[in-house]
Coordinates of C-alpha atoms in Angstrom, one line a residue:
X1 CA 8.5 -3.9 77.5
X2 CA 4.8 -5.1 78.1
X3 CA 3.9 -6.9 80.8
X4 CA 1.6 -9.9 80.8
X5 CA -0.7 -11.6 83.6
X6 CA -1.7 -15.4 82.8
X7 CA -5.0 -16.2 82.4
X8 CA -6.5 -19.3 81.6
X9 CA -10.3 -20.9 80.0
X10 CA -11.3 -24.2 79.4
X11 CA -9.4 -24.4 76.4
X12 CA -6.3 -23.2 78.2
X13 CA -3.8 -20.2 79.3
X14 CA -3.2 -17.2 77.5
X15 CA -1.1 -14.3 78.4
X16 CA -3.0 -11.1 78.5
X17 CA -1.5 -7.7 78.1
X18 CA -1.2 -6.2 82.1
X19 CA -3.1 -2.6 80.7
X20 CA -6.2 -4.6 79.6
X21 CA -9.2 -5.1 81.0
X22 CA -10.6 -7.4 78.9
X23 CA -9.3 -11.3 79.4
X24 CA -8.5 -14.2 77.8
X25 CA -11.7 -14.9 75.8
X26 CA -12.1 -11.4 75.0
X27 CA -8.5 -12.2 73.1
X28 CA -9.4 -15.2 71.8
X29 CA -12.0 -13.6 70.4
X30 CA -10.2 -10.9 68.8
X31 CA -8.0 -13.3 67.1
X32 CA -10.5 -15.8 66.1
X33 CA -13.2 -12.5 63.9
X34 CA -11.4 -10.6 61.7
X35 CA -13.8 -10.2 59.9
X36 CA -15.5 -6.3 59.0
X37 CA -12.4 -5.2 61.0
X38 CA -15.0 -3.0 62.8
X39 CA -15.4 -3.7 66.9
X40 CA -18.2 -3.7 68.7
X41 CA -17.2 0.0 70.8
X42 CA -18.4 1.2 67.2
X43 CA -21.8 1.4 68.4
X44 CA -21.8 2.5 72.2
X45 CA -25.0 2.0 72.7
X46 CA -24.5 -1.6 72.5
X47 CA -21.6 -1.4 74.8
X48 CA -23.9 0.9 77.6
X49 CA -26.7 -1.4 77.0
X50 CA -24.4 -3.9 78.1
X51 CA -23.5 -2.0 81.5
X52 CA -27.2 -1.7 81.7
X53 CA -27.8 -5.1 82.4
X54 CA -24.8 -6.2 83.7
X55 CA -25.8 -3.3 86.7
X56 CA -29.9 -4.5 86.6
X57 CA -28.4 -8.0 87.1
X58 CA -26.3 -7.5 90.2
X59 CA -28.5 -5.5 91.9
X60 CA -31.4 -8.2 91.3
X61 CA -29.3 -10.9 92.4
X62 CA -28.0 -9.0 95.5
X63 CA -31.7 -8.4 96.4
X64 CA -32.7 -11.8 95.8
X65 CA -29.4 -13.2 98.1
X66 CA -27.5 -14.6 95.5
X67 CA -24.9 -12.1 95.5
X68 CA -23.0 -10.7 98.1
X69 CA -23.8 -6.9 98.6
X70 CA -20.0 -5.7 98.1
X71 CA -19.7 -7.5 94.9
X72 CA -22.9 -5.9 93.4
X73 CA -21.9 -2.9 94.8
X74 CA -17.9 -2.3 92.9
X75 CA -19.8 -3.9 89.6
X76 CA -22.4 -1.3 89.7
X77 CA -19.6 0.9 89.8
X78 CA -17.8 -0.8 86.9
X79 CA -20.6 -0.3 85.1
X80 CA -21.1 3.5 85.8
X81 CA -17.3 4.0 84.3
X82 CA -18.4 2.3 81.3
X83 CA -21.3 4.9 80.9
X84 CA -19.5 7.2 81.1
X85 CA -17.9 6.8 78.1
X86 CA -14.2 5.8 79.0
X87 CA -13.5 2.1 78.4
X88 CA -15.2 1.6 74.9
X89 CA -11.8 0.6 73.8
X90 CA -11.8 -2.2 75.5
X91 CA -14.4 -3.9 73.4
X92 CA -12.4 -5.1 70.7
X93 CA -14.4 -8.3 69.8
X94 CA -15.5 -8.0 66.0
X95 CA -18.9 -7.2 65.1
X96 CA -19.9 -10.5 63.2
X97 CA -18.9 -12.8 65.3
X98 CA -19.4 -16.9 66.0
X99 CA -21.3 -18.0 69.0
X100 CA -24.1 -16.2 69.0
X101 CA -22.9 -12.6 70.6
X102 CA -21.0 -15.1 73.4
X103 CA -17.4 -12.9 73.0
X104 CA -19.8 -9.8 73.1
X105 CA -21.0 -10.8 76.7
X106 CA -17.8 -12.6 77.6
X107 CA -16.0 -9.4 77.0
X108 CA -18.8 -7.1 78.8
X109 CA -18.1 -9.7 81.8
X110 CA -14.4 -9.3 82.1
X111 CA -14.5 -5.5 81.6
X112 CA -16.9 -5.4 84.6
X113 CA -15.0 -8.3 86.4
X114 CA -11.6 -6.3 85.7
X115 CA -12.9 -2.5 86.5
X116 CA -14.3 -4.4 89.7
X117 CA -11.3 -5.6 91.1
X118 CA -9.0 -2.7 90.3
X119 CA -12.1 -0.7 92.4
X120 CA -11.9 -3.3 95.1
X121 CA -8.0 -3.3 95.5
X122 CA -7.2 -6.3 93.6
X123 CA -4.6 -6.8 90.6
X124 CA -6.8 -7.3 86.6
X125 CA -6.8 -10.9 86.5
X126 CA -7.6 -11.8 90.3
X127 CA -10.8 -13.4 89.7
X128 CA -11.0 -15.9 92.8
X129 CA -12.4 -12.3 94.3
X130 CA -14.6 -11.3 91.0
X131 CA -15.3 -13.7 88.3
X132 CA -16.6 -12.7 84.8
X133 CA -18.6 -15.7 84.6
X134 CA -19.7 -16.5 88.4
X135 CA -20.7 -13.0 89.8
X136 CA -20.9 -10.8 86.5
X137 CA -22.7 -13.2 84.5
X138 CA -25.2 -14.5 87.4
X139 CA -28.5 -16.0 86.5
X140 CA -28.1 -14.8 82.8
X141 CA -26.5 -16.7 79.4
X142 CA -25.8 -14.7 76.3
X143 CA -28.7 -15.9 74.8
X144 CA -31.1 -13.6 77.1
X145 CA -27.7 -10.7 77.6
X146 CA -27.4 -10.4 74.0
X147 CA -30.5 -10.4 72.7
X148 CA -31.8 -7.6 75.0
X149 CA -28.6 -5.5 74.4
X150 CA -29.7 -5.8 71.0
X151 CA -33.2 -4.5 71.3
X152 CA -32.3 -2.0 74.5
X153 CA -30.0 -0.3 71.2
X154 CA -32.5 -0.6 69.2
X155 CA -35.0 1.4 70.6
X156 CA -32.0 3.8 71.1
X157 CA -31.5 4.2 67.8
X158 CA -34.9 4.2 66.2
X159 CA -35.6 7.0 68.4
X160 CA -32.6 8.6 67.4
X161 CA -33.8 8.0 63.6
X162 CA -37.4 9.3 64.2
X163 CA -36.1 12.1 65.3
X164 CA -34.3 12.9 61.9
X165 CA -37.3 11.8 60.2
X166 CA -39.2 14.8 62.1
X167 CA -36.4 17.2 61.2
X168 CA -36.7 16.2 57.2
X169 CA -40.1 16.0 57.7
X170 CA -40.2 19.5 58.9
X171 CA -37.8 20.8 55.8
X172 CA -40.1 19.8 53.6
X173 CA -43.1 21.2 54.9
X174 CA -41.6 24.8 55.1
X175 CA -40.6 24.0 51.1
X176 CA -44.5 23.1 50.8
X177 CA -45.5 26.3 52.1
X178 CA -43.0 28.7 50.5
X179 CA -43.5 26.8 47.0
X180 CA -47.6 26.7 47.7
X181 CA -48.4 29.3 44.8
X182 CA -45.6 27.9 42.2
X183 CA -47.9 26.3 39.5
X184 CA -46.0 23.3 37.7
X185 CA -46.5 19.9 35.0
X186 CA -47.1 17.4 36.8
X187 CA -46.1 13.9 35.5
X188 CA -46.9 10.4 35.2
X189 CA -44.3 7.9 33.3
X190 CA -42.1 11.2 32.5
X191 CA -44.6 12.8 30.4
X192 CA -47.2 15.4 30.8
X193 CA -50.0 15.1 32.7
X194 CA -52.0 18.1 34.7
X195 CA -51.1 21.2 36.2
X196 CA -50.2 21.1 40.0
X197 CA -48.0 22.9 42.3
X198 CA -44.6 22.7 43.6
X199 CA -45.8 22.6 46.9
X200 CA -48.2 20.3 46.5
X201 CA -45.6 18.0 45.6
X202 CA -43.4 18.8 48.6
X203 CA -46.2 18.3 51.0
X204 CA -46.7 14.9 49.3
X205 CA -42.9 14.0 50.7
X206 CA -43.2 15.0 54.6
X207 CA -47.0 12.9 54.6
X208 CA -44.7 10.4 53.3
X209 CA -42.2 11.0 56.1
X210 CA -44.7 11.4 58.7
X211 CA -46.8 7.6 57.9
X212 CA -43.5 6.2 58.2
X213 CA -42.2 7.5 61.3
X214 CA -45.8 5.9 62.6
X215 CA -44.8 2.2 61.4
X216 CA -41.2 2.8 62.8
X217 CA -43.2 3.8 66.3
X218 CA -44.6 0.7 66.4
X219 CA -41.3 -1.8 65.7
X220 CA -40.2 0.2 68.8
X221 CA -43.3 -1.6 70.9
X222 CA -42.0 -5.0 69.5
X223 CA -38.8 -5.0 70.9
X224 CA -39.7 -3.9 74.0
X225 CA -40.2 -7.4 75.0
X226 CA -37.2 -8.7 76.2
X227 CA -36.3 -12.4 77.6
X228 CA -34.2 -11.9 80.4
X229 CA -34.1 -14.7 82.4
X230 CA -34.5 -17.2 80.0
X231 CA -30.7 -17.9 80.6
X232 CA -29.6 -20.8 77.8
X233 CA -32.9 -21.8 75.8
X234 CA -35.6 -20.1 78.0
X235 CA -36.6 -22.4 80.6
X236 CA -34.7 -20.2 83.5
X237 CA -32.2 -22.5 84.5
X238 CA -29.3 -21.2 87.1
X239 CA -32.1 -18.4 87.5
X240 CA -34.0 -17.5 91.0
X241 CA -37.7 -17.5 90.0
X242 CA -38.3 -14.4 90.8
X243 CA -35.2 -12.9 88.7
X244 CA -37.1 -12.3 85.6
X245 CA -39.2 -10.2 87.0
X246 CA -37.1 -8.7 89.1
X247 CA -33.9 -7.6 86.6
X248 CA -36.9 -6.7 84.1
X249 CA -37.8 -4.2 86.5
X250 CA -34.7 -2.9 87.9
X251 CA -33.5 -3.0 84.0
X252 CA -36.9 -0.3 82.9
X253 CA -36.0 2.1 86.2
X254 CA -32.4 2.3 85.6
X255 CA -33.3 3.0 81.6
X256 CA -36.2 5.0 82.0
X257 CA -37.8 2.7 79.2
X258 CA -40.8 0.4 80.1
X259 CA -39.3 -2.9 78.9
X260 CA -41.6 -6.5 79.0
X261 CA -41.0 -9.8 80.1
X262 CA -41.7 -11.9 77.2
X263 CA -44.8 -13.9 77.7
X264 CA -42.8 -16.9 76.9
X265 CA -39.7 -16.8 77.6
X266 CA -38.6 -20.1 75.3
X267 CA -40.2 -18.6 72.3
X268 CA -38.4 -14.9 73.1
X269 CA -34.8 -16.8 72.9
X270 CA -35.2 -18.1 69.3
X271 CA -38.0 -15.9 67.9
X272 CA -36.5 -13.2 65.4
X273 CA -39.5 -11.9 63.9
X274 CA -39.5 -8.9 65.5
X275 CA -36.0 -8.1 63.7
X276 CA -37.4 -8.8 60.5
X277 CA -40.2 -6.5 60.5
X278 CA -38.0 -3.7 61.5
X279 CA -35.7 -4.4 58.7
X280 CA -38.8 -3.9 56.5
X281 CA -40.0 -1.2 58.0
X282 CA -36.6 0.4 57.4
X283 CA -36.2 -0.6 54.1
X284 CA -39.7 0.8 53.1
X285 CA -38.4 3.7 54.5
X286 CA -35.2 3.9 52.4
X287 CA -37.1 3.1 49.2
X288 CA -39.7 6.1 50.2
X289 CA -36.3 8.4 50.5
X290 CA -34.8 6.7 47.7
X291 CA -37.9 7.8 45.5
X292 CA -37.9 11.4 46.6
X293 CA -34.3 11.7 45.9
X294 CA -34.9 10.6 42.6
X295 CA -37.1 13.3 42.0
X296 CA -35.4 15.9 43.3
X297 CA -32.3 15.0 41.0
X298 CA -34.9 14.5 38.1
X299 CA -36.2 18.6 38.8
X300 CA -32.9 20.1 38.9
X301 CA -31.7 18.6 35.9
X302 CA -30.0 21.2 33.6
X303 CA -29.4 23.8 33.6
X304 CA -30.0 24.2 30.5
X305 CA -31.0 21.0 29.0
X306 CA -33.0 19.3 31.7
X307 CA -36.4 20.3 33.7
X308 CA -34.4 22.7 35.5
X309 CA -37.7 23.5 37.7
X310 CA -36.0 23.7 40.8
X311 CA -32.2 24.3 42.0
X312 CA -30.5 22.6 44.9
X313 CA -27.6 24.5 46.9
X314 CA -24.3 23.8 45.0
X315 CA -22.2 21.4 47.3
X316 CA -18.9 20.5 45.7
X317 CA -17.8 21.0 42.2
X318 CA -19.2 18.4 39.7
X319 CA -16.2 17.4 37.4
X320 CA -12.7 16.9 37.2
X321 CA -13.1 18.2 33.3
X322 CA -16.0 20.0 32.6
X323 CA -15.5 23.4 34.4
X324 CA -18.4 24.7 36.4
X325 CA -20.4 21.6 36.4
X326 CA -22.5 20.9 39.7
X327 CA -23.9 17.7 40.5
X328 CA -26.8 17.0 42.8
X329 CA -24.1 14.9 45.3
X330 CA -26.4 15.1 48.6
X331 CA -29.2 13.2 46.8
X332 CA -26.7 11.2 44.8
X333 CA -25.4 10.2 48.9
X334 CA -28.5 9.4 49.9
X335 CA -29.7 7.0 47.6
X336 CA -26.7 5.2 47.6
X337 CA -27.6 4.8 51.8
X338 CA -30.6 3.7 51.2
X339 CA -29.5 1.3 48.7
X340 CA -27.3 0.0 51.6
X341 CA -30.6 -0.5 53.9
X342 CA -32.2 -2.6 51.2
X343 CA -29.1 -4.9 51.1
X344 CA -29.1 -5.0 54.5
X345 CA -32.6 -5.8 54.7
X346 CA -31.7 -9.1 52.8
X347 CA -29.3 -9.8 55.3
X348 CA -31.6 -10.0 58.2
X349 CA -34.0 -11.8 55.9
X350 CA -31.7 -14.8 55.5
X351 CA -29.8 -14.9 58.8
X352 CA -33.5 -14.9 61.1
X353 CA -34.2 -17.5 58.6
X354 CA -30.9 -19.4 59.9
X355 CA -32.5 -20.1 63.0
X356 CA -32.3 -23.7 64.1
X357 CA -34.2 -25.2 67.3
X358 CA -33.9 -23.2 70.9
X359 CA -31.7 -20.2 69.2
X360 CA -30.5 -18.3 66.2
X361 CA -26.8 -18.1 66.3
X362 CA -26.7 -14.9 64.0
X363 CA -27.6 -12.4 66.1
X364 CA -24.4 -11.0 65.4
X365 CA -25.2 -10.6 62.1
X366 CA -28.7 -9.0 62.6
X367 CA -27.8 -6.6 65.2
X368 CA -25.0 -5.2 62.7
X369 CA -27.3 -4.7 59.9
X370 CA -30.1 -2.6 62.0
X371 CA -27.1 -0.9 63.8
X372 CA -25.4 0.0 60.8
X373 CA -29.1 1.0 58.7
X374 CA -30.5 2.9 61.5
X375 CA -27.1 5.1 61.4
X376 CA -27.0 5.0 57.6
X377 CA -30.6 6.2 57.5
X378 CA -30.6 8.8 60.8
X379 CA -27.2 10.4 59.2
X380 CA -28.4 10.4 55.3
X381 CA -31.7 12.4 56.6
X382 CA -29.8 15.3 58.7
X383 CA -27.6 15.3 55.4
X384 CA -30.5 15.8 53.2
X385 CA -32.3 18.5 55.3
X386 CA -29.4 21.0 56.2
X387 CA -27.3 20.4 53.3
X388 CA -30.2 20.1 50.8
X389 CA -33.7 21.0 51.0
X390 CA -33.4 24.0 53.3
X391 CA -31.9 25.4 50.1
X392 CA -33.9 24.4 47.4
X393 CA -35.1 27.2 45.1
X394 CA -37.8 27.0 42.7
X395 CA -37.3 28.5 39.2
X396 CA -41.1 29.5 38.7
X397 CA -41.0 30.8 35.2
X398 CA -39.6 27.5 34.1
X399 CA -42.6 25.9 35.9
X400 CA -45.6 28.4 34.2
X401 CA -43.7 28.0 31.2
X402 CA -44.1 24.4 30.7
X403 CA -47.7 24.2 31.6
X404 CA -48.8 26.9 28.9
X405 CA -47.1 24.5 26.4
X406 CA -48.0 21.5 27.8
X407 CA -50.4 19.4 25.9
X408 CA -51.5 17.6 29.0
X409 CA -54.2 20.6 29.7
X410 CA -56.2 18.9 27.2
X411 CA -57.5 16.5 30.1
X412 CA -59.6 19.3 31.5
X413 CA -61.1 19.8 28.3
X414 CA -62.9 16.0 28.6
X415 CA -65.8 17.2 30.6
X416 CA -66.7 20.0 27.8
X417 CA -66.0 18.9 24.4
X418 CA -65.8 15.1 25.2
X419 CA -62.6 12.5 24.7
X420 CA -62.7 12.3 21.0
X421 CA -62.1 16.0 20.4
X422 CA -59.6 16.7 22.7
X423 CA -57.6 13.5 21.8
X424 CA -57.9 15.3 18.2
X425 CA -57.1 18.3 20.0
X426 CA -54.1 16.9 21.5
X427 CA -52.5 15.5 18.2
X428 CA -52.8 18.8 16.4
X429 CA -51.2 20.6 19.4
X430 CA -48.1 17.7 19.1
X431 CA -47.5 17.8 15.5
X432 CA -48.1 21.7 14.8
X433 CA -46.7 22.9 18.1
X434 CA -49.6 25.3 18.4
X435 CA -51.0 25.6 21.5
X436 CA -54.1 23.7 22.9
X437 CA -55.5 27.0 23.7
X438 CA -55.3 28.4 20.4
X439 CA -56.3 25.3 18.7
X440 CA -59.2 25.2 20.8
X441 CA -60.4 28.5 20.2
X442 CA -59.5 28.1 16.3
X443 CA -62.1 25.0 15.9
X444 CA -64.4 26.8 18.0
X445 CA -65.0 24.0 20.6
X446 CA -65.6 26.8 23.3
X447 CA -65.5 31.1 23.8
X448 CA -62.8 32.3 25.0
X449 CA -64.5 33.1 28.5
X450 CA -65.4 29.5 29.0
X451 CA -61.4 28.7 28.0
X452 CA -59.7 31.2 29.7
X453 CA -61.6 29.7 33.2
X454 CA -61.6 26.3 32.4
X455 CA -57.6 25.9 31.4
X456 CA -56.5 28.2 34.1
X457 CA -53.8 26.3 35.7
X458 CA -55.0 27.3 39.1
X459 CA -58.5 26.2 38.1
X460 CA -56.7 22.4 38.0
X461 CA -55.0 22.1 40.8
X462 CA -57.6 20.8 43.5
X463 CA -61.6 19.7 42.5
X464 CA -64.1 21.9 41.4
X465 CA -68.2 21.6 40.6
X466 CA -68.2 20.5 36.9
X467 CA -70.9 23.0 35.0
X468 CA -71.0 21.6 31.3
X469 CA -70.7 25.1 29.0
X470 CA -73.3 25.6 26.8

């Protein structure tokens, strides 16, 4: 049989399971959002930067006299026993959520409140010697809690995702090196254009990489700036004056993260602009990886009736019916995250644009989206690199073999025998199937000295002086 201690809010009494250390708006909570089904312990970041600031905020109010010293002291050391890693389970509040993030900071309080008391020899529940929202939730609302939970994750996790970034970023450059000599078609709207080399066009995917893990740097100096202190709508109320300052600083030290007061601390509690230029900033980033996926898929097509210029490491069989069939499944996995991101980036589009007055009541919302994107993305790139690129091999004959057919050599024939003959040139080579070369040579446009070095396919791959042949 369970066994249940009564709690009560301003709404009324509850009974709450005896083992718990959440309370009774914690439960409410979990009754009232069920709605993704996933809680917020999915991202324990969230959950530590709660702790975080729950800790910063007791010390800073014991400094400043507003909290006795034994008080701070046992929810300091709630808040250690959160970090390390053994009451996630207690936040069961749903992700999306009404009110703003309010369960997620009512639940962080009673955790702290209950883990307190049980430290201090008191019975879960006994809050005439801890409260949740009298000693825990001192000088703070969860408009200031919430938000810089939110961005304290944040920065977390971008850093996290940079840091795949670097690793895919560093796949592709040994790809670039080891495919530097492979000569290839390149192509413009699918068809032929000039010669380049396979590893030119890996190189052209980490420079893509690296530019973007330079924007995604600097979303990370946006929401630094956190508004804790602002309390309800900014203006401090129930705050010391000094708090802001204070918790800000104790909240950096205990991090290890140089974190900023918001100028303004009104404009930091409804202000969600810094969320949607991250959610840009991510979604460029998906449609980046997106592309190169696409290509990758579009090289290894085949084997036999496809471009087949490169092979990517067989994952899983391809087909329930066609035996030995092997689909490109890692890039297929990543697009279909980064198709995620871009949805998700309309989400965050239209719930900061929900904002009304002193707040924006879909935080929830937001902070689920870049929670969930960042891991989508950080996941889908360590994916991509070990199971993926690292074994990508090129199949160079394929390669020299479709730029000695190609017609698209004619281009670097413009300089020598002018536009009008080498479009001429071009049409014979499509319609007979003969070779540009040899058509060339046939009409004599140009020796066979002056041919030989100008369509060499490793004469086309970078810029040269132009010397018109006599």
């Amino acid at each position: 049989m369970k066994s249940y201690r009564l709690e009560h809010d301003c709404i009324g009494e509850r009974e709450v399971p005896c083992e718990c250390y959440y309370g009774i708006q914690t439960l409410r909570a979990a009754e009232n959002y069920k709605i993704s089904n996933i809680p917020i312990s999915h991202y324990p970041q969230l959950i530590d930067s709660l702790a975080y600031i729950k800790m910063a905020a007791a010390q800073a109010n014991c400094e400043l006299g507003l909290l006795e010293e034994d008080k701070s002291k046992h929810i300091t050391l709630a808040c250690k026993k959160i970090l390390e890693g053994k009451y996630y389970d207690q936040f069961v509040v749903d992700v999306i959520q009404g009110g703003a993030g309010t369960s997620t900071n009512m639940c962080a309080n009673e955790v702290i409140a209950n883990l307190g008391l049980e430290g201090m020899g008191h019975r879960c529940g006994e809050y005439e010697f801890l409260h949740p929202n009298i000693d825990v939730n001192m000088s703070q609302s969860t408009n200031d809690v919430y938000p810089t939970a939110m961005r304290i994750t944040l920065i977390a996790k971008i850093r996290q995702l940079i840091e795949a970034m670097a690793f895919l970023k560093k796949s592709f450059e040994k790809k670039a090196e080891e495919f530097k000599d492979i000569i290839k078609m390149g192509r413009t709207q699918l068809q032929d254009a000039v010669p380049m080399t396979l590893g030119q066009e890996f190189s052209v995917y980490a420079v893509m990489l690296g530019e973007d893990m330079m924007r995604l740097q600097e979303t990370t100096d946006l929401v630094r700036e956190i508004n804790m202190g602002a309390t309800a709508i900014g203006t401090g109320l129930n705050a010391h004056p000094e708090y802001a300052d204070l918790v800000t600083e104790k909240l950096s030290k205990l991090l290890g993260i140089n974190l900023i007061k918001a100028e303004n601390l009104v404009e930091a509690t409804q202000d969600t602009g810094a969320y949607v230029q991250l959610s840009g900033v991510l979604k460029r980033v998906a449609v980046k990886v997106s592309k190169i996926c696409n290509d990758l898929r579009l090289m290894s097509s085949g084997p036999r009736c496809g471009f087949n210029e490169i092979n990517l490491p067989p994952m899983a069989p391809g087909s329930s019916i066609m035996p030995g069939k092997v689909n490109p499944v890692i890039p297929e996995v990543v697009n279909q995250a980064c198709f995620y991101v871009a949805g998700a980036d309309m989400t965050v589009t239209m719930a900061c644009g929900a904002g009304q007055l002193e707040l924006n009541v879909m935080e929830p919302v937001i902070a689920h989206s870049l929670f969930s994107s960042l891991m989508y993305l950080r996941n889908a790139f360590e994916t991509l690199a070990t199971r993926c690129v690292d074994g990508i091999t090129a199949n160079e004959d394929v390669c020299r073999n479709y730029v000695r057919n190609s017609i698209g050599l004619v281009t670097a024939l413009n300089p020598y025998i002018g536009y009008e003959k080498s479009t001429e040139v071009a049409h014979e080579a499509l319609a007979s199937g003969t070779s540009v070369y040899d058509i060339v040579l046939a009409k004599g446009y140009m020796k066979k000295e002056d041919l030989d070095d100008i369509l060499s396919p490793e004469n086309m791959i970078k810029p040269r002086y132009f010397h018109k042949k006599d």
